[in-house]
Coordinates of C-alpha atoms in Angstrom, one line a residue:
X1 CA 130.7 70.2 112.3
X2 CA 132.1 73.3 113.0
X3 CA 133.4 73.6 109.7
X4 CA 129.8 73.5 108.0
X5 CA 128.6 75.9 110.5
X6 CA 131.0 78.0 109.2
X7 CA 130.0 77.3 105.9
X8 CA 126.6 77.8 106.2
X9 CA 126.9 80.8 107.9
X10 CA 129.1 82.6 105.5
X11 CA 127.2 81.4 102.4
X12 CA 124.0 82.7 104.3
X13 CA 125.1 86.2 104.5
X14 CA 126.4 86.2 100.8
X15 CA 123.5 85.1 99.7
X16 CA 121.6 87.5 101.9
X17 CA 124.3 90.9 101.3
X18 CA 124.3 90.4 97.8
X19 CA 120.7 89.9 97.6
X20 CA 119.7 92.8 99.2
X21 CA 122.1 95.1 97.8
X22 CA 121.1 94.1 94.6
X23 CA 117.2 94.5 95.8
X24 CA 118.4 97.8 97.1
X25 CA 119.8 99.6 94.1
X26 CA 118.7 97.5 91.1
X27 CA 114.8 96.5 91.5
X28 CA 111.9 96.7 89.4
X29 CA 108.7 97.3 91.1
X30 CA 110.6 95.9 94.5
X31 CA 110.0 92.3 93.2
X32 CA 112.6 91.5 90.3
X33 CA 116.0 92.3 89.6
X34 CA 118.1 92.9 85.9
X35 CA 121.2 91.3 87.3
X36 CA 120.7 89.0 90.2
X37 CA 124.0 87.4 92.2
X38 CA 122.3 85.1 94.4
X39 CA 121.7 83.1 91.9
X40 CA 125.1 82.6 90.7
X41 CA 125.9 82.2 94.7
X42 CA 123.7 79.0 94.7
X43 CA 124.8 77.2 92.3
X44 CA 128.2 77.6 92.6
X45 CA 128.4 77.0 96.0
X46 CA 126.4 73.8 95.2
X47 CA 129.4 72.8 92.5
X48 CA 132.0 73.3 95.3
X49 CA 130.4 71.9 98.4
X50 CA 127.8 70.0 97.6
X51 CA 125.4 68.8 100.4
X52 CA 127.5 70.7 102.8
X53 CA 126.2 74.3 100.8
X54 CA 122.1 73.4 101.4
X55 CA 121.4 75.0 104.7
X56 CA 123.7 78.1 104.3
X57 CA 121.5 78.5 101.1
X58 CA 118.0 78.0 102.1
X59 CA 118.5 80.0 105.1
X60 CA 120.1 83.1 102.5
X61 CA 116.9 83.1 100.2
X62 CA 114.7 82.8 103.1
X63 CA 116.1 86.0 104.4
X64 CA 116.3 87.4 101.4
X65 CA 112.5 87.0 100.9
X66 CA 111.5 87.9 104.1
X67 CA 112.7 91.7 103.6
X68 CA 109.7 92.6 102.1
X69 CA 107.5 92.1 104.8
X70 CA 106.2 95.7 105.3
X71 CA 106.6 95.5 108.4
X72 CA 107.7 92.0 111.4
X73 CA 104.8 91.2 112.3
X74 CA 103.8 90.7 109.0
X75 CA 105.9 87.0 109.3
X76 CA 103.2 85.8 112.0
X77 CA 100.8 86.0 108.7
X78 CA 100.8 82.4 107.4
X79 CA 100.4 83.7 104.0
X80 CA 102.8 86.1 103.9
X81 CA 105.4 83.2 105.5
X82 CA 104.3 80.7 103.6
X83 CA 105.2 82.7 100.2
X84 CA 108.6 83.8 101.5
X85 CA 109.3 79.7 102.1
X86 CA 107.9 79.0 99.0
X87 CA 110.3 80.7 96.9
X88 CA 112.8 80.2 98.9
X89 CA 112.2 76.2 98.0
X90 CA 112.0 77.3 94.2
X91 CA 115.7 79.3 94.7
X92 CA 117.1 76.2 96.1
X93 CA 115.2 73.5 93.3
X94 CA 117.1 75.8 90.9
X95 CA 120.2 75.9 91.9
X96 CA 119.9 72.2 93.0
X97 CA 118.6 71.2 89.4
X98 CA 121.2 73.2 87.7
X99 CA 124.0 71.6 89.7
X100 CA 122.8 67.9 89.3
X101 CA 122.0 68.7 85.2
X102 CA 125.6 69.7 85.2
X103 CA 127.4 67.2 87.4
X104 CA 125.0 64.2 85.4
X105 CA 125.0 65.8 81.9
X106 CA 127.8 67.6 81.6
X107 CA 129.3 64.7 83.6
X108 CA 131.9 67.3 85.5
X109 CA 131.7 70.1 87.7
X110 CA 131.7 73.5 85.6
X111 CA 135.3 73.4 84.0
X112 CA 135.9 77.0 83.7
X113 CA 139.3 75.7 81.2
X114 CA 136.8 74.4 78.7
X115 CA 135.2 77.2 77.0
X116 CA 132.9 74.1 75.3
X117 CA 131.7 72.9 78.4
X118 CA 131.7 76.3 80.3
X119 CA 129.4 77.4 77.7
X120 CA 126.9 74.4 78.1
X121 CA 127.0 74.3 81.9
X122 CA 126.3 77.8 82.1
X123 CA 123.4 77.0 79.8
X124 CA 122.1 74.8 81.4
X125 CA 122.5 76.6 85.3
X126 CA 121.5 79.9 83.9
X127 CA 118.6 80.6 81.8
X128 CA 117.4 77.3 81.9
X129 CA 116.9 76.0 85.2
X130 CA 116.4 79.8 85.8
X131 CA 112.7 79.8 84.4
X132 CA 111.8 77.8 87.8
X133 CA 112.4 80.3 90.4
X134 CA 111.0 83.4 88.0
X135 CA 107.8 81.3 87.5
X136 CA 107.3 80.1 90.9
X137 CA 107.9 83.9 92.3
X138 CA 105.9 85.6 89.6
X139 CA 102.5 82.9 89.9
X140 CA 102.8 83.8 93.5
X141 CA 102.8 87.4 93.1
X142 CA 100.1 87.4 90.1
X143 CA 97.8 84.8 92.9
X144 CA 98.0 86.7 95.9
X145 CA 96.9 89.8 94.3
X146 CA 100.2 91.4 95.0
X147 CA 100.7 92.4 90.7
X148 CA 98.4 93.2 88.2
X149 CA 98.0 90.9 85.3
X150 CA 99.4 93.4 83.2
X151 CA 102.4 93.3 85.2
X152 CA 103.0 89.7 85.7
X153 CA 104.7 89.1 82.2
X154 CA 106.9 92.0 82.3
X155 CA 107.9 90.6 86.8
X156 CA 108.2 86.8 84.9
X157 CA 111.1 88.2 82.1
X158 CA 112.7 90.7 84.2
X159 CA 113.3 87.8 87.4
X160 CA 114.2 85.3 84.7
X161 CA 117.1 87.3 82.9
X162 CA 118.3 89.2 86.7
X163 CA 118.8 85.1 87.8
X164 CA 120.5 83.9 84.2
X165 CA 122.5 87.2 84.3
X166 CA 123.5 86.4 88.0
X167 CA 124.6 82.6 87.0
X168 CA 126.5 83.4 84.0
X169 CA 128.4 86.5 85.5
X170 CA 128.7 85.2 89.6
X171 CA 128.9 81.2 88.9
X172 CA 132.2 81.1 87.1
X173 CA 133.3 84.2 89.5
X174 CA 132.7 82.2 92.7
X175 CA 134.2 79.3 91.2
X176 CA 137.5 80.7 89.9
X177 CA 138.2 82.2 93.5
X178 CA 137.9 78.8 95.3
X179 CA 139.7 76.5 92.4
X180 CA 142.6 78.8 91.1
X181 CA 145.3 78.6 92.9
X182 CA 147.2 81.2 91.1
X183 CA 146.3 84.7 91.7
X184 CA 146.8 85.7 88.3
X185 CA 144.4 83.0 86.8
X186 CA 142.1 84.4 89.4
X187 CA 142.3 87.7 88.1
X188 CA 142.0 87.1 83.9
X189 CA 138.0 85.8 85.7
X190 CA 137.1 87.7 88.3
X191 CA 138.0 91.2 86.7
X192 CA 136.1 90.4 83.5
X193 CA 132.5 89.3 85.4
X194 CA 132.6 92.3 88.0
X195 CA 133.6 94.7 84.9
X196 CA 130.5 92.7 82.9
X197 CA 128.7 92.9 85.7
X198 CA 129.2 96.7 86.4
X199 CA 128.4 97.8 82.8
X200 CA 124.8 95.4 83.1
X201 CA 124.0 97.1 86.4
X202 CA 124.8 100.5 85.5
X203 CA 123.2 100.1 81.9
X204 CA 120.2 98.7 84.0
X205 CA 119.7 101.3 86.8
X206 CA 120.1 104.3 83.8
X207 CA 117.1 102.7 81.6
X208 CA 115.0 101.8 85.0
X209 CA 115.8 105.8 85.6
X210 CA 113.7 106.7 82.5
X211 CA 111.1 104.1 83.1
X212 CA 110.4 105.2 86.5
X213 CA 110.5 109.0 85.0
X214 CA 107.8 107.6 82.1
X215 CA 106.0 106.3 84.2
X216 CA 105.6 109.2 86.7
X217 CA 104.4 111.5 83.8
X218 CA 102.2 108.4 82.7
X219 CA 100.8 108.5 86.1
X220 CA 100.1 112.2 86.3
X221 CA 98.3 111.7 82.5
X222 CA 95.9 109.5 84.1
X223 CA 95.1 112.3 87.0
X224 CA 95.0 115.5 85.0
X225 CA 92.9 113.0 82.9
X226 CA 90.8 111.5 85.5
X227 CA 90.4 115.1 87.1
X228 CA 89.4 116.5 83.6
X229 CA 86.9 114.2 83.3
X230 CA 85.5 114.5 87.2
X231 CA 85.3 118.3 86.0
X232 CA 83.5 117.6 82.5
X233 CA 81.0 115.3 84.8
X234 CA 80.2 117.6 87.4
X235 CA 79.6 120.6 84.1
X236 CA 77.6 117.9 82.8
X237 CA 75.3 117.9 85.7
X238 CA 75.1 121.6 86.3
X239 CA 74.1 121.8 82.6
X240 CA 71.3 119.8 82.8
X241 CA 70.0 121.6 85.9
X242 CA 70.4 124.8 83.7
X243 CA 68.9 123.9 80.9
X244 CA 65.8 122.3 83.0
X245 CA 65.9 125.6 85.0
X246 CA 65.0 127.5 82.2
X247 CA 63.0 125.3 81.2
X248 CA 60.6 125.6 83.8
X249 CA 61.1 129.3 84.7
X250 CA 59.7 130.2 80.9
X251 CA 56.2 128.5 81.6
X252 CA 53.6 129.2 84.3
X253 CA 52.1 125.4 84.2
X254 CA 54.5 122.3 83.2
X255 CA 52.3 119.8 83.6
X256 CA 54.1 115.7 84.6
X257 CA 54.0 114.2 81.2
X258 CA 56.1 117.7 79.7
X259 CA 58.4 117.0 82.5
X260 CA 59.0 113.7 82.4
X261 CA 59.5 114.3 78.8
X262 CA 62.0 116.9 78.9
X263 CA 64.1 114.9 82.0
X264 CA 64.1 111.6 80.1
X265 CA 66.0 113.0 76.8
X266 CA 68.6 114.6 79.7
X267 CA 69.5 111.2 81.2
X268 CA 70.0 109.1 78.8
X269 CA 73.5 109.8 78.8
X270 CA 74.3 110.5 82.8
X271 CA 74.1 107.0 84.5
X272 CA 75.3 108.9 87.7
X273 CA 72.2 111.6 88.2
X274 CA 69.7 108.9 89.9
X275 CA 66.7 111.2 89.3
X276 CA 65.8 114.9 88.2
X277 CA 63.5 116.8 90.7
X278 CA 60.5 119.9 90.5
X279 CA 60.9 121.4 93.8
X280 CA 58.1 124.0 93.9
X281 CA 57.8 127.1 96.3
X282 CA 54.4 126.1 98.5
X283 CA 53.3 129.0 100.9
X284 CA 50.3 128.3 103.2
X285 CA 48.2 130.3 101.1
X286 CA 48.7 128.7 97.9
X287 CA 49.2 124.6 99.0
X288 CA 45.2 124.7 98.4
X289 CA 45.6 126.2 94.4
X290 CA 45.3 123.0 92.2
X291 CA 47.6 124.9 89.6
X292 CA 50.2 125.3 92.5
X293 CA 49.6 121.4 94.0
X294 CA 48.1 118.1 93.7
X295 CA 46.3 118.0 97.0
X296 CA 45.9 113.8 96.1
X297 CA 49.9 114.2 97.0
X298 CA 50.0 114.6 101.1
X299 CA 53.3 117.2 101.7
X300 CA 55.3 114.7 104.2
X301 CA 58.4 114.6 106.4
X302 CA 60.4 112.0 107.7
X303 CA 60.6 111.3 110.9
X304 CA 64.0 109.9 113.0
X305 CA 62.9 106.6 112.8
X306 CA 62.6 106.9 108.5
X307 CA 58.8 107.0 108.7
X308 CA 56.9 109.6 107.0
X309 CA 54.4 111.8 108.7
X310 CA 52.4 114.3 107.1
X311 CA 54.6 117.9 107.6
X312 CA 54.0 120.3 110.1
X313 CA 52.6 123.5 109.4
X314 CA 55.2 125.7 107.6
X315 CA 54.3 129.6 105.9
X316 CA 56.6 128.1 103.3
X317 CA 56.7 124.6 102.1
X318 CA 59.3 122.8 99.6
X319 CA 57.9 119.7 98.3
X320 CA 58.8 117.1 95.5
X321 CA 56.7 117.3 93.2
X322 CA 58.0 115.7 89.8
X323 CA 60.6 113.1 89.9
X324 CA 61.9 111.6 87.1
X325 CA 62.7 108.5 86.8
X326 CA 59.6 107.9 89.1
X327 CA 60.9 104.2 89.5
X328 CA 61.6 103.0 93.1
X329 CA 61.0 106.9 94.3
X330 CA 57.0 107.0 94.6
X331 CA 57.6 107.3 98.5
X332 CA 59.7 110.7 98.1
X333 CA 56.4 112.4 96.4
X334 CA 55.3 115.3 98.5
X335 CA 58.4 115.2 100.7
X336 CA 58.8 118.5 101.9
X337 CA 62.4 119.2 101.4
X338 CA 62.0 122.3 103.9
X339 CA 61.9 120.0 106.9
X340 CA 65.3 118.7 107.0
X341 CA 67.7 120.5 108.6
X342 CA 70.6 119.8 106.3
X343 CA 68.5 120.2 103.3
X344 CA 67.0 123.3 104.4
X345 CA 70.4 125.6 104.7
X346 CA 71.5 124.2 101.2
X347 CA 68.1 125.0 99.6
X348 CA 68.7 128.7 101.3
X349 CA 72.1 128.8 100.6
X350 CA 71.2 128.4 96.6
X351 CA 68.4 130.8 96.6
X352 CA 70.3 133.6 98.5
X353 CA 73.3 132.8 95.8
X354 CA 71.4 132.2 93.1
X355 CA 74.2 129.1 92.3
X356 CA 74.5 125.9 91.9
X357 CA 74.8 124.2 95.9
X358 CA 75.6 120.6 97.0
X359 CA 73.3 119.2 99.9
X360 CA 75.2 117.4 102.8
X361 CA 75.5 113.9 102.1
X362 CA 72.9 111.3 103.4
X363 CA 70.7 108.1 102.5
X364 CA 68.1 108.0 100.2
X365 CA 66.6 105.6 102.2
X366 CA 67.8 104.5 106.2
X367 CA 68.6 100.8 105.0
X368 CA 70.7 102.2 101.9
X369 CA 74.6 101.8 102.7
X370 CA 75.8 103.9 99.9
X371 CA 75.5 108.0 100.2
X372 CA 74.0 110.0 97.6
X373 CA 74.5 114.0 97.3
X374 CA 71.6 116.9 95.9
X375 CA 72.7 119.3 93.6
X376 CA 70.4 122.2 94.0
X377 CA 69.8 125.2 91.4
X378 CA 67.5 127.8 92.0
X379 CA 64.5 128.7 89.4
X380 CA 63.6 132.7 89.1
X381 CA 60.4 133.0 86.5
X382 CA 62.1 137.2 86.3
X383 CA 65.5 139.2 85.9
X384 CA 63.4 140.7 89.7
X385 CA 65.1 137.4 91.2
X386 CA 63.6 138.7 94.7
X387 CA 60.0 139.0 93.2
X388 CA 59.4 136.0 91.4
X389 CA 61.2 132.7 93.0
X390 CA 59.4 129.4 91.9
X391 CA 61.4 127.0 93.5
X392 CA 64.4 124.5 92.8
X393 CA 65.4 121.5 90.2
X394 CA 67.4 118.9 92.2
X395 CA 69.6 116.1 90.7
X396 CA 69.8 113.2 92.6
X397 CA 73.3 112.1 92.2
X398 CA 74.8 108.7 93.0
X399 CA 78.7 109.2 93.8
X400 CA 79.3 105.6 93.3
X401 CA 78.0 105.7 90.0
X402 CA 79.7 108.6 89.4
X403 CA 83.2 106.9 90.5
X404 CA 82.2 104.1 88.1
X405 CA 81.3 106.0 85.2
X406 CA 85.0 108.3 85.3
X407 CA 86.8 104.4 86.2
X408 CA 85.8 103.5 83.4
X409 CA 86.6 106.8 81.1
X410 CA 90.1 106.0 82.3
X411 CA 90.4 102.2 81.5
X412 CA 89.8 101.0 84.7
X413 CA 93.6 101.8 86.1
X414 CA 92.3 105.0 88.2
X415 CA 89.8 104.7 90.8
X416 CA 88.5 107.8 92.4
X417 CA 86.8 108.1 95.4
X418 CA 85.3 111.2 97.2
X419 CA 85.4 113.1 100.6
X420 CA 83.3 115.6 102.4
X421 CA 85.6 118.1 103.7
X422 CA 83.1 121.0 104.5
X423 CA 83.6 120.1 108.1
X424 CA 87.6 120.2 108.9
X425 CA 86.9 118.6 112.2
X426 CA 84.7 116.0 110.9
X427 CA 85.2 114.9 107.2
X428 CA 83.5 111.9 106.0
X429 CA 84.1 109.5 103.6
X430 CA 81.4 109.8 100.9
X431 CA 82.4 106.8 98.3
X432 CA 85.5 104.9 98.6
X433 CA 86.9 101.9 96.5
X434 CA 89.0 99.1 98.0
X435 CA 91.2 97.7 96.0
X436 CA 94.1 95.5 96.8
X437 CA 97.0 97.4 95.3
X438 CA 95.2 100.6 95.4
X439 CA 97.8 103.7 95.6
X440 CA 97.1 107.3 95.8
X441 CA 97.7 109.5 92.8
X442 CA 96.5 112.4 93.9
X443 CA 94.1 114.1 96.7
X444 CA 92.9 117.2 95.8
X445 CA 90.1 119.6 96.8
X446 CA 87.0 119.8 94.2
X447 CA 85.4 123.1 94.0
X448 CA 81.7 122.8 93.2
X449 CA 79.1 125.3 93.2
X450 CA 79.4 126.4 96.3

């Protein structure tokens, strides 16, 4: 008894010490190894000892598969535990396969004076009993959401050659210590594997080098990429505030049908700009001019509760009064932009500037979840900018969409999401994306406007 203990205890911490050296220096993605010794462990201690070599084993791969639990708690997760065990049962099918194809097949233990039957036994042990544990470990990966697809070919090949390379190189290396009696016979095997072995791992870790290094600057493609195109967006926006800008300043009367005109050629392309707005300058003298407003549309605010009330008096008013699209955003008709507070400095802040300024975010509506953000450009009718102000055009923009639309630009590997950091004390999340093996590239500040 005390003799299997002993067994089972050193083969554990092989198994284990090889395994995580190995996962230490050589792995790919943390999930797959070029050259993995374990596998050679397994089986060779299952040619040697049998029954006697199952527990030191199991209890090796188990451990082994546990260490890349982020963090210990992470083993009370039934998932997580369950996955570790469940590979751990595919290591030990495959070394317990490849021992019983070569003790039943073969019909004799791997007989390392027979280059015939070394060859065929190491066949048979290596690369193709080794498709179990490479399968079993990938399809649990690829299921749990823990690769991508693309990935899960690459994880399969890369496990399935580190376990064949680990049986051919460590199987006959194991054996040849524990059946030659001769020191020298020892030697003419163990010398050749660890010199194989050496030149496979250092071969390895030199071309995982440049991957790694490829993929870094493939990485930093997407951002500058993905940045580029969060920049040729945002111009996009400001451009069509321009152009509608001008638009407006060079007539005295653009009547809805002109406007809605003009705003529908300008979104066709832009899925993120939810709607294009004429925000007119109304003072109290001129809210009862027909040419200046429709006095069928009552000038409104919104009270806390997200009712509307009619506004207060104001010696200035700024009211929507064209909204394109008009769908789903009859209710914002007449609402006097002056009478919220966050709006209000950011419609100041643009006219003092004469630029391009961003509105705090908020909800188009209190039961929306997802935040939208104005982009406000002030309209002068006259180089005297002080003399003839006639009010603002306003995009409506949707972040989300906006995230979407650049996700997509970049094939769907890049997701962006976007901050409010106006506030240092209190930034807030604008749109975010969860995904499950979401990393972060990059987090930089975006200069817009002002």
């Amino acid at each position: 008894m005390k003799n299997v203990f002993t067994l089972s205890f050193s083969l554990a911490c092989a198994y284990f010490f090889s395994g995580y050296l190995s996962n230490f220096l050589f792995a790919v993605n943390g999930y797959a190894v070029a050259s993995w010794p374990p596998a050679g462990i397994a089986l060779a201690s299952f040619l040697l000892w049998r029954r006697r070599a199952y527990a030191g084993i199991f209890a090796g791969a188990a451990f082994v598969n546990l260490i890349h639990l982020d963090n210990a708690a992470d083993i009370l997760n039934w998932q997580v535990l369950l996955q570790a065990i469940a590979v751990s049962c595919a290591v030990f099918f495959q070394a317990w396969l490849g021992a019983f194809l070569i003790i039943r097949v073969i019909k004799v233990p791997l007989n390392l004076s027979s280059l015939r039957l070394s060859i065929q036994s190491l066949v048979i042990g290596g690369p193709l009993c080794c498709v179990i544990a490479a399968g079993v470990g990938t399809s649990l990966l690829f299921f749990n959401n823990i690769i991508s697809p693309p990935a899960a070919l690459s994880t399969f090949i890369t496990w399935w050659i580190g376990d064949s390379i680990g049986v051919l190189v460590f199987t006959p290396l194991v054996l040849a210590i524990f059946n030659y009696s001769q020191l020298r016979h020892r030697l003419q095997v163990i010398l050749p594997a660890l010199l194989i072995y050496a030149i496979i791992s250092v071969s390895f870790y030199g071309a995982a080098s440049v991957k790694k290094q490829k993929d870094i600057q493939k990485q930093e493609d997407k951002v500058l990429m993905a940045q580029s195109a969060i920049n040729q967006k945002l111009d996009e926006v400001a451009a069509h505030l321009s152009l509608l800008g001008a638009f407006l300043a060079s007539s005295d009367q653009v009547i809805l049908d002109e406007f809605n005109h003009f705003t529908s050629k300008q979104l066709s392309y832009n899925e993120e700009i939810l709607a294009l707005n004429w925000v007119p300058m109304i003072t109290a003298n001129s809210i009862n001019e027909p040419a200046q407003w429709d006095k069928s549309v009552v000038i409104k605010q919104r009270m806390a509760n997200g009712q509307w009330q009619p506004a207060l008096f104001s010696n200035t008013y700024y009211p929507i009064k064209y909204i394109y699209p008009i769908k789903n955003m009859q209710d914002l008709l007449g609402f006097d932009l002056n009478s919220d507070l966050h709006i209000r400095d950011a419609l100041n802040k643009a006219k003092i500037l004469n630029e391009l300024v961003l509105s705090e975010p908020f909800k188009l509506a209190p039961a929306d979840e997802e935040l939208s953000v104005l982009f406000i450009s002030p309209v002068f009718g006259a180089p005297d900018i002080e003399g003839d102000f006639k009010g603002f055009v306003i995009a409506l923009v949707s972040l989300a969409k906006l995230s979407e639309a650049l996700s997509f630009d970049s094939g769907n590997e890049v997701a962006i999401g976007f901050t409010d950091i106006n506030k240092a004390d209190n930034k807030q999340a604008l749109y975010s994306v969860e995904h499950d093996s979401m990393t972060l590239l990059k987090d930089y500040q975006l200069l817009i406007g002002h």
